[in-house]
PDB file of C-alpha atoms in Angstrom:
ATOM      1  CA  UNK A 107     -64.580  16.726  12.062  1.00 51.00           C
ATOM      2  CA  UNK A 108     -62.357  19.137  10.759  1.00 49.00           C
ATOM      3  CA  UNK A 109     -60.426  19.725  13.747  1.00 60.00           C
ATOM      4  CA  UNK A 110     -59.798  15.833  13.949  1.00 58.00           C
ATOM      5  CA  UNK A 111     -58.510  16.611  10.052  1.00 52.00           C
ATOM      6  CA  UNK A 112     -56.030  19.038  10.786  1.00 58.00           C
ATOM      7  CA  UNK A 113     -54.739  17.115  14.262  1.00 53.00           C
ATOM      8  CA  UNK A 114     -54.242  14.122  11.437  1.00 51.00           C
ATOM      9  CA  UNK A 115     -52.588  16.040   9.013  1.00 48.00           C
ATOM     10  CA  UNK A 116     -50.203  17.609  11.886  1.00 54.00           C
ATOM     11  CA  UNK A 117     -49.602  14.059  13.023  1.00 46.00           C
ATOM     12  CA  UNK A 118     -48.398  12.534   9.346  1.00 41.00           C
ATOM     13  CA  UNK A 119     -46.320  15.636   8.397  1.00 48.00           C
ATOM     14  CA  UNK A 120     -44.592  15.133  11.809  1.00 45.00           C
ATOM     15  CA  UNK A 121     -43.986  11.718  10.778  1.00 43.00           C
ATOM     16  CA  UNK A 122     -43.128  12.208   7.213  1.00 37.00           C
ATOM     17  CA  UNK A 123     -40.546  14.729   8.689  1.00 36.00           C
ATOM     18  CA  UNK A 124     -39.234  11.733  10.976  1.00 35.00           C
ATOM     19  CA  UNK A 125     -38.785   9.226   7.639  1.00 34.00           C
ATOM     20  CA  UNK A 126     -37.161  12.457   5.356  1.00 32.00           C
ATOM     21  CA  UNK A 127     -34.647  12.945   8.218  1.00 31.00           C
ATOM     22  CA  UNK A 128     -33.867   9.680   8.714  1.00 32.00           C
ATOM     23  CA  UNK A 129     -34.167   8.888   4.603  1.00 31.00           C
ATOM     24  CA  UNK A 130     -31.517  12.108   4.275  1.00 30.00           C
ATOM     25  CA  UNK A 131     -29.076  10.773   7.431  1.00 32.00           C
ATOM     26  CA  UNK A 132     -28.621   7.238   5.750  1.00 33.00           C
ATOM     27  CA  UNK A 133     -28.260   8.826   2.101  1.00 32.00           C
ATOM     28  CA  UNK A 134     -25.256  10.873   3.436  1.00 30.00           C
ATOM     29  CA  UNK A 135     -23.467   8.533   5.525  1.00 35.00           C
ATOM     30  CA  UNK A 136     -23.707   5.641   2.332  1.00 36.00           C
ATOM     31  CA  UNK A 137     -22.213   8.897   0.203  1.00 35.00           C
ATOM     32  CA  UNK A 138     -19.699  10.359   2.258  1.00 39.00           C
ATOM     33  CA  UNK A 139     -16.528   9.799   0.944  1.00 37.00           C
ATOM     34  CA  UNK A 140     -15.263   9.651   4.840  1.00 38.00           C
ATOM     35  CA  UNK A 141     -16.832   5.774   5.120  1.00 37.00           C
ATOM     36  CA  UNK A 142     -14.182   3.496   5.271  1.00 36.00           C
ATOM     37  CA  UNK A 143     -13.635   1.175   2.354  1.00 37.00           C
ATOM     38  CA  UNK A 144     -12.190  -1.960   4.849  1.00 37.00           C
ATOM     39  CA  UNK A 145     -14.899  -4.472   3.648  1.00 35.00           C
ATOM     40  CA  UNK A 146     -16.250  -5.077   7.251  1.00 37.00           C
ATOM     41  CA  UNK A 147     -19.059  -7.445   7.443  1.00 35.00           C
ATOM     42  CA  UNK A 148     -22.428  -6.343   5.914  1.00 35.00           C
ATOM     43  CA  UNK A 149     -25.390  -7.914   7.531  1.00 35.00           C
ATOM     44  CA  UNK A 150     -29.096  -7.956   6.320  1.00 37.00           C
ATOM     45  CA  UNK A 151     -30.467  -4.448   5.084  1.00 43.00           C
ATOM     46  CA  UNK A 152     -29.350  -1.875   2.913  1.00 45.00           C
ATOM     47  CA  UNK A 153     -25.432  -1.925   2.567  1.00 45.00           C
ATOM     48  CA  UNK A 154     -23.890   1.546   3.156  1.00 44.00           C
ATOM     49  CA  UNK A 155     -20.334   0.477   3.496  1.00 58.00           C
ATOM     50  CA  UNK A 156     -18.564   1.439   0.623  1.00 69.00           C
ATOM     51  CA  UNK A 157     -15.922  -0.655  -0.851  1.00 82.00           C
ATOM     52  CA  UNK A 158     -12.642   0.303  -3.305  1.00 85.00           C
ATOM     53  CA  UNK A 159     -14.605  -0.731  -6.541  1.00 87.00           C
ATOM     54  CA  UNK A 160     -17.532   1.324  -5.566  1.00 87.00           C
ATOM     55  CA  UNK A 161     -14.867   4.520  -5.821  1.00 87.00           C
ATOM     56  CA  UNK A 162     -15.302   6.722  -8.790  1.00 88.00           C
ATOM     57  CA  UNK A 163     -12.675   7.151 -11.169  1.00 88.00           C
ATOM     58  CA  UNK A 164     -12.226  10.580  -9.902  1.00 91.00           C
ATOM     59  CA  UNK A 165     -12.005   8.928  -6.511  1.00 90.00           C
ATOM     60  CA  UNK A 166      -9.801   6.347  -7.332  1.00 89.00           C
ATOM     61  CA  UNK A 167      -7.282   8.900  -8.941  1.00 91.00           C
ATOM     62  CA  UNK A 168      -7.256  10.942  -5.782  1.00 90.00           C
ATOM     63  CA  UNK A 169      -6.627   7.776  -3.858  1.00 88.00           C
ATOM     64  CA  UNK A 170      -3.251   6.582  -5.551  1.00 88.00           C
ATOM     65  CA  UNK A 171      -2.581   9.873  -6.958  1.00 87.00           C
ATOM     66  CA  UNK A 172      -2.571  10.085 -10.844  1.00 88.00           C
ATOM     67  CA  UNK A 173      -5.074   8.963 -13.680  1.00 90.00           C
ATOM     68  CA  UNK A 174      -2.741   6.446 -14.961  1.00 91.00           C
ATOM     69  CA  UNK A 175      -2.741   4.985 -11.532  1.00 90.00           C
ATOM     70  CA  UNK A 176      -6.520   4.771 -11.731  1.00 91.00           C
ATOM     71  CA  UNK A 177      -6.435   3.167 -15.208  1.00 92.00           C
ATOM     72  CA  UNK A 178      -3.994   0.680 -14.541  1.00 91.00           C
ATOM     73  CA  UNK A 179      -6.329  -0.567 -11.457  1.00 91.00           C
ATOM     74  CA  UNK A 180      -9.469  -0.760 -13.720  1.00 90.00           C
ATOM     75  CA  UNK A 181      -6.852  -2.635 -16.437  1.00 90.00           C
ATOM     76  CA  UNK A 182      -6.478  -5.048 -13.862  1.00 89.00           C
ATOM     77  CA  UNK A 183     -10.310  -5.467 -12.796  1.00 89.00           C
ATOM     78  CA  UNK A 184     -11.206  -6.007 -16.730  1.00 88.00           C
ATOM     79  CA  UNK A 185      -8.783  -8.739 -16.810  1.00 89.00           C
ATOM     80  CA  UNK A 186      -9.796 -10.577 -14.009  1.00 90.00           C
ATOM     81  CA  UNK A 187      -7.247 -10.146 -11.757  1.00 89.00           C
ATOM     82  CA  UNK A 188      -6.991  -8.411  -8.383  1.00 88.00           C
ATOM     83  CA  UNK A 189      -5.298  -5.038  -8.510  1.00 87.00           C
ATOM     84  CA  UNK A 190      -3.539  -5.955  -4.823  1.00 83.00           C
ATOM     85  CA  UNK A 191      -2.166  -9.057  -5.509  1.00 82.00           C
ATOM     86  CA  UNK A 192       1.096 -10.081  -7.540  1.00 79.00           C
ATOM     87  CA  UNK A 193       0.045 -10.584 -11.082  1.00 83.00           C
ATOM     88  CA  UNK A 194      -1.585  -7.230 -11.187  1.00 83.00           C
ATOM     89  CA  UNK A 195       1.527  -5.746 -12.394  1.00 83.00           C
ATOM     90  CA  UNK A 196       0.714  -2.667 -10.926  1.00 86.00           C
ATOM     91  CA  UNK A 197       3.788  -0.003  -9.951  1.00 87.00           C
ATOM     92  CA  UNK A 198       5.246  -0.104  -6.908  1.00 85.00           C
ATOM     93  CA  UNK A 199       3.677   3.490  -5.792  1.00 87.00           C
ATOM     94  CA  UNK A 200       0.445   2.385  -7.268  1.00 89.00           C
ATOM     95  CA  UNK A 201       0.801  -0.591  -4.965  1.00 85.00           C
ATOM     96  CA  UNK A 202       2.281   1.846  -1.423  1.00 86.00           C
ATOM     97  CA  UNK A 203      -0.866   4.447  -2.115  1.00 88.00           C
ATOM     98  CA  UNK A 204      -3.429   1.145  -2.027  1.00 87.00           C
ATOM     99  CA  UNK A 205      -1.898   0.142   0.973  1.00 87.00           C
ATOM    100  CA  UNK A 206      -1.425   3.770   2.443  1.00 87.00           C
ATOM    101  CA  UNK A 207      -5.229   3.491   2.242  1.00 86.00           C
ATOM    102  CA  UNK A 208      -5.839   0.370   4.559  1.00 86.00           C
ATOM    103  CA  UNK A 209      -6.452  -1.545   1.116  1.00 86.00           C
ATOM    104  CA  UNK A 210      -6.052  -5.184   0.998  1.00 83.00           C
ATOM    105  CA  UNK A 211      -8.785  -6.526  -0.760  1.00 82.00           C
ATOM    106  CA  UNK A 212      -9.967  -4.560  -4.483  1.00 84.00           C
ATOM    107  CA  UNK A 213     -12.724  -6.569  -5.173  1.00 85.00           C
ATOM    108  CA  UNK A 214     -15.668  -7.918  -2.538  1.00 82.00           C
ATOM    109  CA  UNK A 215     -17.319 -11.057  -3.256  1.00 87.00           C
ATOM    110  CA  UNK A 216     -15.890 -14.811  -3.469  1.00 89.00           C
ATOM    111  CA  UNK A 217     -16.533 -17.775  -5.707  1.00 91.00           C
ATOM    112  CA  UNK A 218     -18.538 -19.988  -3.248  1.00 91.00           C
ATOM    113  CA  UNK A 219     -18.986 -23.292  -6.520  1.00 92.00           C
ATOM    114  CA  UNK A 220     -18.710 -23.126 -10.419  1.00 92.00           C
ATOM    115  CA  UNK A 221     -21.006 -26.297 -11.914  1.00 92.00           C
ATOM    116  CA  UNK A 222     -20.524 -26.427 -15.739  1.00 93.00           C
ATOM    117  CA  UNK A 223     -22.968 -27.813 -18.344  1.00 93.00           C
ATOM    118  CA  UNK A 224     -21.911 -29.819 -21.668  1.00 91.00           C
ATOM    119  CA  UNK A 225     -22.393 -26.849 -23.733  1.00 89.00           C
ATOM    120  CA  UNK A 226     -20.183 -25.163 -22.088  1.00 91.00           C
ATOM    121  CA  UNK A 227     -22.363 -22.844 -20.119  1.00 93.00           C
ATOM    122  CA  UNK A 228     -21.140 -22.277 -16.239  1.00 94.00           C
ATOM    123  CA  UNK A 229     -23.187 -21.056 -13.482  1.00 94.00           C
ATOM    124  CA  UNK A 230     -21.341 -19.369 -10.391  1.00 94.00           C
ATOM    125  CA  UNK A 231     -22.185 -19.206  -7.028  1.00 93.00           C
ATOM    126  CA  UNK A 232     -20.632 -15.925  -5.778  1.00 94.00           C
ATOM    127  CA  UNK A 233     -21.089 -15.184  -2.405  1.00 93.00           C
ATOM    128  CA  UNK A 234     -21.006 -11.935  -1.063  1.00 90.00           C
ATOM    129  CA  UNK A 235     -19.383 -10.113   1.718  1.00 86.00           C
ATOM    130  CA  UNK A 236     -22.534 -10.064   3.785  1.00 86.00           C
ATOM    131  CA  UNK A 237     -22.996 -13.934   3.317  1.00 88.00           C
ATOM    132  CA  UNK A 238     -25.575 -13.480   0.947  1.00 89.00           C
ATOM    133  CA  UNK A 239     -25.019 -15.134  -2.536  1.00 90.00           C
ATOM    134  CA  UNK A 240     -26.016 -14.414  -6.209  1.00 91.00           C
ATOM    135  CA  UNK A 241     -25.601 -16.833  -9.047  1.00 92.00           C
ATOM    136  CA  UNK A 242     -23.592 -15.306 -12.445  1.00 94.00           C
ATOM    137  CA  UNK A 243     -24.023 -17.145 -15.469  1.00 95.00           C
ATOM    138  CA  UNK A 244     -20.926 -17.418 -17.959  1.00 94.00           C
ATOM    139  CA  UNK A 245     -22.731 -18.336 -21.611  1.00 94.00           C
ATOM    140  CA  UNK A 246     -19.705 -18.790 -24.447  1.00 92.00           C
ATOM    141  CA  UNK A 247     -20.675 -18.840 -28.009  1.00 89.00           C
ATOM    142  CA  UNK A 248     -20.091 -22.214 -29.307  1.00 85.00           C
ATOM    143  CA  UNK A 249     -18.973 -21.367 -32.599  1.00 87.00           C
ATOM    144  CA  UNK A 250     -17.737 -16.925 -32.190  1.00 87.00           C
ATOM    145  CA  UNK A 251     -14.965 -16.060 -29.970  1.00 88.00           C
ATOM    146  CA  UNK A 252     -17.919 -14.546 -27.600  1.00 91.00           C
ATOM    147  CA  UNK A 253     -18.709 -14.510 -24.274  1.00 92.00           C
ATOM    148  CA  UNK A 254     -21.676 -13.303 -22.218  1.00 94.00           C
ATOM    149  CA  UNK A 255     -21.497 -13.150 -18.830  1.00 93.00           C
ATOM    150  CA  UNK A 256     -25.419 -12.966 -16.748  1.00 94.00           C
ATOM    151  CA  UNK A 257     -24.836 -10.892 -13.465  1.00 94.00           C
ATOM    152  CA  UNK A 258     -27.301 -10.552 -10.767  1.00 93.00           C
ATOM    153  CA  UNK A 259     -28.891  -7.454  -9.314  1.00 92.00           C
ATOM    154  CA  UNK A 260     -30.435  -8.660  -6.753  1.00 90.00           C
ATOM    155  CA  UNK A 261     -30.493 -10.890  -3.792  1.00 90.00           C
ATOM    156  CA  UNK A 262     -33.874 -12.683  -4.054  1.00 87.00           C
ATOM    157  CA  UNK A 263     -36.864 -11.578  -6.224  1.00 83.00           C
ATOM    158  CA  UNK A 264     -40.173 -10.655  -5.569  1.00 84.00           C
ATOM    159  CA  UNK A 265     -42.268 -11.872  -8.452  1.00 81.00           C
ATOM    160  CA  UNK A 266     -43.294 -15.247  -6.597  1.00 79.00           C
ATOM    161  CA  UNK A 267     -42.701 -17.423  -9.571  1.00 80.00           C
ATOM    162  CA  UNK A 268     -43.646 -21.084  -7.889  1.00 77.00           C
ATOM    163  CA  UNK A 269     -41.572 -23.106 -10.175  1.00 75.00           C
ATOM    164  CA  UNK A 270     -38.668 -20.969  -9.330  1.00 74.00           C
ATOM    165  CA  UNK A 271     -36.175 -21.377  -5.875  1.00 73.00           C
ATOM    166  CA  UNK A 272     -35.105 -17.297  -6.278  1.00 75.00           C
ATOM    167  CA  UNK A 273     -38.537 -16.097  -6.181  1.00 76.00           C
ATOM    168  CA  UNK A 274     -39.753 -18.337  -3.323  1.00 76.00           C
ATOM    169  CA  UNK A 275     -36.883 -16.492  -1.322  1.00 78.00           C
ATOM    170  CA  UNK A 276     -38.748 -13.007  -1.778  1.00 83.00           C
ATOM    171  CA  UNK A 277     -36.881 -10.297  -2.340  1.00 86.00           C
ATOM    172  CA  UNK A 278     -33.836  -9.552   0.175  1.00 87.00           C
ATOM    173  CA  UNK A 279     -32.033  -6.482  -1.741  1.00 89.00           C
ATOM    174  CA  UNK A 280     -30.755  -5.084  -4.419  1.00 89.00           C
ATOM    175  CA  UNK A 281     -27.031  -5.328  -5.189  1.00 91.00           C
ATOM    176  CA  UNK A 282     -24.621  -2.004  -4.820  1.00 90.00           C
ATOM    177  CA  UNK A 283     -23.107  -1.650  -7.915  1.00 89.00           C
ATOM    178  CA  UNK A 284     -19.857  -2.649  -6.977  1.00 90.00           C
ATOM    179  CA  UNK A 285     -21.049  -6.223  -6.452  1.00 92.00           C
ATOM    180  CA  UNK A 286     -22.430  -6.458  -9.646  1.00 92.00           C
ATOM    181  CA  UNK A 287     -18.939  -5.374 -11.020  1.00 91.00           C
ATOM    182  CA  UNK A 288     -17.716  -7.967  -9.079  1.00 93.00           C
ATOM    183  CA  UNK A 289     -19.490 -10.305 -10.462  1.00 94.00           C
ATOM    184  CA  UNK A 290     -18.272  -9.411 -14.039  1.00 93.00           C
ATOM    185  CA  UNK A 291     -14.251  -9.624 -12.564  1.00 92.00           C
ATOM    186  CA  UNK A 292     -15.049 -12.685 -11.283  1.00 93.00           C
ATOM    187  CA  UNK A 293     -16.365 -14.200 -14.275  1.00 94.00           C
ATOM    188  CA  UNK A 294     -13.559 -12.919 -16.555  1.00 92.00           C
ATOM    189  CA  UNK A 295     -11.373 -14.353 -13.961  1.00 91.00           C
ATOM    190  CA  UNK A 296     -12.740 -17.837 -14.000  1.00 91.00           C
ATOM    191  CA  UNK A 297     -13.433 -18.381 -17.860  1.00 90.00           C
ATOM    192  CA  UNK A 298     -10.013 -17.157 -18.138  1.00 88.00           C
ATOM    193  CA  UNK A 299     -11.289 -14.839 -21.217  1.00 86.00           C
ATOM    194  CA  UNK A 300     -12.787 -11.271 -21.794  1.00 85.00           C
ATOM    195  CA  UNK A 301     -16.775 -10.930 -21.401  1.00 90.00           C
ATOM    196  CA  UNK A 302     -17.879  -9.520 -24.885  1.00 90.00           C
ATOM    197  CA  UNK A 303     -21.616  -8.972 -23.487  1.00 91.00           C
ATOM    198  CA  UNK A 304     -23.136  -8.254 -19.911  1.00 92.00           C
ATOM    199  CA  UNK A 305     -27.027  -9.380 -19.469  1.00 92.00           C
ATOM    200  CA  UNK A 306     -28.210  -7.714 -16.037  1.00 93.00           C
ATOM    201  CA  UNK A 307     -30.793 -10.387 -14.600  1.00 89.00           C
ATOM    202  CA  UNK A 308     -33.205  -9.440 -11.604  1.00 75.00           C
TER     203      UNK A 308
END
């Protein structure tokens, strides 16, 4: 009996050695700052590929070369508009470093439908580079110049609520964070107004 004990323990710290490799291999190649950030198609899964709003802000200043660079992109995100595109304002060297960098696209994500209620609350269906989609909720205060925008987390949830169409999907993933910053540019962007407050659903 305790021979058959050790020949199991031998066989599930060989296999836990398998998972930690494998665990450690997919850590560092969705952390190495080598992985390109061209937004190429992200199927089911875990999503590795990194894109330019998942950059750091020490990243992004090495990118275009100089903190004001940086600040002026992030400017641009909190306003709703796309650092790459024409009403960014952004310098023209700002502009020739993005592109340097094989960037055409800041911000990942699309607005799939927008379907507002009388009170003035608007639900978004943003769908993401993978083809998955998440719904963001834009909530304005009907009587303070507020606005609180609901991002998603996740794709799917796993609490099996049977009144509600999310849970029956189970879960699928959870969001990187730079598509739940998306979410929050893309909101700004279509209420045409600064988000005051950010409620993280999921």
């Amino acid at each position: 009996l305790k021979r058959r004990q050790r020949a199991m323990i031998e066989l599930v710290r060989g296999r836990l050695a398998v998972v930690v490799v494998v665990v450690v291999a997919t850590a560092v190649r969705c952390l190495s700052p080598e992985t390109r950030y061209d937004g190429a198609a992200r199927r089911s899964g875990a999503r590795c590929e990194r894109t330019p709003l998942a950059l750091t802000a020490e990243e992004l200043t090495a990118l275009v070369g100089g903190r004001g660079r940086a600040s002026s992109i992030w400017e641009s995100i909190r306003r709703g508009v796309e650092p790459v595109s024409e009403e960014s304002g952004l310098t023209r060297k700002t502009r020739e470093a993005l592109a340097a960098a094989g960037i055409d696209k800041f911000v990942p994500a699309s607005v799939e439908s927008a379907e507002t209620a009388r009170d003035g609350t608007t639900k978004l269906l943003v769908r993401l580079d993978d083809g998955l989609a998440v719904e963001t909720v834009i909530i304005p205060h009907l009587h303070l110049p507020r606005t609180t925008v609901c991002v998603s987390t996740q794709v799917g949830c796993d609490r099996g609520c049977a009144f509600c169409a999310t849970a029956r999907m189970g879960l699928v993933r959870d969001l990187a964070a730079d598509e739940i910053a998306a979410q929050f540019y893309h909101a700004t962007r279509h209420a045409g107004t600064t988000m005051t407050n950010v409620v993280f659903m999921g």
